[in-house]
Amino acid sequence: MLEQAALSPPPLIGPRSAETFGRARRVFPDGTTRVTIERDPIPRYMHHGESAFLVDVDGRRLLDLNGNFTTLIHGHAFPPVIKAVTHQLRSGCCFANPTEIEIALAELLCARIPHLDRIRFVNTGTEAVMFAIKAARAFTGRPAIAKIEGAYHGAYDWVEVSQAATPQTWGDPEHPAPTLHYRGMPRAVLDDVVILRFNNAEGARRLITEHAARLAAVLVDPMPSRGGLISPTPDFVSAIQETARRHGILVISDEVLNLRQGYEGASALYGLAPDLFALGKIIGGGLPIGAIGGRSEVMAVFDAASGRPALPQGGTFSANPLSMAAGLAAMEALDRAAFDHLERLGDKLRIGLERIIARHGAPLSVTGAASLFRLHPRRKPPREFRETFLTPREVAVMTELTRFFATEGIVLPNAAAACLSTPMDEDDIALVANVFDRFLNQRASLLDTIKG
Ligand code: PMP
């Protein structure tokens, strides 16, 4: 059993958050409106954000390594976004007509991202993934998709399959079982989803070929965050690309999160040439957004020039000018120098954390790239989702790590990607490394409870 005394004192969350949560529980089932909100045991209510920092309703200031789930690449209240959105708000926030600003954001993205010839805007990453899959179906006339076990792609039924597979449900490693995600989910969904294991090139080749006649697309996130934030191996990338191409199956790259890896996005970094992209998060500058993009020939499914489009796509708030203005301001500021800065800080942090782990001989490892990192209670970095599955003791260690960081004034996401933002500098990296070093010093006995 874990010694209670070995853990951080729980509250950390002040009385105002506690009181607010009491109110919230009377109106929201489970007290919040997002399952992803972290709580220990209650959530921290935020008062405001300033640059790389958050200030909660009890006045605690914390370095933000969450950035609203990696969205806020410039941190909070980024002045160019404030200026652009304020200006737009005065001119109206949405119309049943297109605006010039949506073209400007589209031009910027199409100019930067290889293979992104045409684009359509929606409001969330979930919608972007959903329409990318529908576009692949409309283009190929086939119903099914292949996706990676444990990868998160939002809340569309087909992509929720095996999102939270467990050792009890995931089945044979060579033929991973598609698993249901919620009670009452139609079992028919499972018939149209083939599950691949990340970085298993041979398995991907075999399974895609086996199901080729039914597959519209292979949906891949180049570095699935909830799947472990693990780098793809070159042979896995080429196995997907080549096998899909051979059978006329489209490759959809979900870069809702990983676009932040570089000026041209993540696919370009890992040698993937997608037919379609799903985008979101950073391209909205902190406002709700999603986008589907890709090769002109495939994106023609949205084209109504010769009558009804093969795939109709609308949306009351799609391409709303506030999101467009915020996104354009954020993306314009995200030049190559900004990505270089983030990459330098990210490398420095990951190397620093690895050195500290080695010095302590701790049963931990680090994964990630560019501005993203994730810590694992594993001596060797995991190579795929199944290796990231945690025992209750390992969960306890990671919970304690997040709690310790919170005590020291840093928000560290527990089971997802942590991220850096452009306002951060070397001092912030040093602070994170120092707090981690202290954690390993002060929680050595807790770490001894896991094998790693
Ligand atoms: N795909 C990926 C890779 C994501 O990380 C997310 C969100 N975390 C989504 C899709 C869904 O995006 P949204 O929450 O905007 O619907």
PDB file of C-alpha atoms and ligand atoms in Angstrom, residues 69 123-127 129 152-155 221 225 254-258 281 289, ligand 1:
ATOM      1  CA  PHE A  69      -4.920  20.756 -24.477  1.00  0.00           C
ATOM      2  CA  ASN A 123     -15.585  24.424 -35.530  1.00  0.00           C
ATOM      3  CA  THR A 124     -13.830  21.549 -33.777  1.00  0.00           C
ATOM      4  CA  GLY A 125     -11.243  18.872 -34.353  1.00  0.00           C
ATOM      5  CA  THR A 126     -13.974  16.272 -33.949  1.00  0.00           C
ATOM      6  CA  GLU A 127     -15.873  17.761 -36.875  1.00  0.00           C
ATOM      7  CA  VAL A 129     -11.917  14.295 -38.429  1.00  0.00           C
ATOM      8  CA  TYR A 152      -7.691   9.923 -29.738  1.00  0.00           C
ATOM      9  CA  HIS A 153      -9.452  11.645 -32.638  1.00  0.00           C
ATOM     10  CA  GLY A 154     -12.460  13.266 -30.949  1.00  0.00           C
ATOM     11  CA  ALA A 155     -16.036  12.099 -30.495  1.00  0.00           C
ATOM     12  CA  ASP A 221      -2.033  10.869 -36.079  1.00  0.00           C
ATOM     13  CA  SER A 225      -0.834  12.037 -27.688  1.00  0.00           C
ATOM     14  CA  ASP A 254      -5.039  13.979 -38.004  1.00  0.00           C
ATOM     15  CA  GLU A 255      -2.844  16.956 -37.146  1.00  0.00           C
ATOM     16  CA  VAL A 256      -5.367  18.614 -34.865  1.00  0.00           C
ATOM     17  CA  LEU A 257      -2.706  18.434 -32.174  1.00  0.00           C
ATOM     18  CA  ASN A 258       0.547  17.760 -34.005  1.00  0.00           C
ATOM     19  CA  LYS A 281      -6.435  23.737 -32.095  1.00  0.00           C
ATOM     20  CA  ILE A 289     -11.954  25.799 -34.975  1.00  0.00           C
TER      21      ILE A 289
HETATM   22  N1  PMP B   1      -7.865  14.812 -32.966  1.00  0.00           N
HETATM   23  C1  PMP B   1      -6.841  14.961 -32.118  1.00  0.00           C
HETATM   24  C2  PMP B   1      -5.508  14.365 -32.464  1.00  0.00           C
HETATM   25  C3  PMP B   1      -7.010  15.670 -30.930  1.00  0.00           C
HETATM   26  O1  PMP B   1      -5.996  15.805 -30.078  1.00  0.00           O
HETATM   27  C4  PMP B   1      -8.277  16.225 -30.642  1.00  0.00           C
HETATM   28  C5  PMP B   1      -8.531  17.013 -29.367  1.00  0.00           C
HETATM   29  N2  PMP B   1      -7.709  16.782 -28.318  1.00  0.00           N
HETATM   30  C6  PMP B   1      -9.310  16.034 -31.562  1.00  0.00           C
HETATM   31  C7  PMP B   1      -9.078  15.341 -32.722  1.00  0.00           C
HETATM   32  C8  PMP B   1     -10.690  16.603 -31.307  1.00  0.00           C
HETATM   33  O2  PMP B   1     -10.649  17.976 -31.348  1.00  0.00           O
HETATM   34  P1  PMP B   1     -11.794  18.848 -30.600  1.00  0.00           P
HETATM   35  O3  PMP B   1     -11.609  18.636 -29.142  1.00  0.00           O
HETATM   36  O4  PMP B   1     -11.540  20.246 -31.065  1.00  0.00           O
HETATM   37  O5  PMP B   1     -13.102  18.306 -31.086  1.00  0.00           O
END
